Amino acid sequence: VLGNVALINLQTSSPYALIGQPIRLQATIQKFGDDPSPRTLTWRMDGRQIAAQPVEFTGPVSEMSLNYTPATSGDLRIEASLT
């Protein structure tokens, strides 16, 4: 939770990722207060930043998504964080 804003859900379009095949990453962010501070959602794959997106709220919940195409095989660790 950051300033009454929290990442409440993180999911992928598929439980499996294949090399060269895009998967959709989706994050749900909820605002619990009136803090107008801008927020950024940072995506990481295996600890490496792959994207940063400004979070825009039109209501108390914001749905953010990102298409990602894996370049390597094996397990992937997906992370999302708010700043």
Steps between C-alpha positions, in 0.01 A plus 500: 500500500635841403311813611167313518560346156560125469565239237219256582524245216757378248425239235602372158292407198644148510663285768770412242729727301664383178807649335392753238131487599361812672321472832289771658592613851223672694511694828211639702578808709260647755499846652371501859526873569514842336878522451542670157871410469595346166592131506710283271456127452834329435509153345795265551577162349756293694609817684557703181277800431306450177258795518376793708152644452329803655191398696186694415190483717154578363348341811626309802640212290743505209566201273847501342627254242815423307574258218831318547675253272744265677838462330623207711364170626451392860317644799433874499455714809259787434492797736308826506554787741366849563706812554 
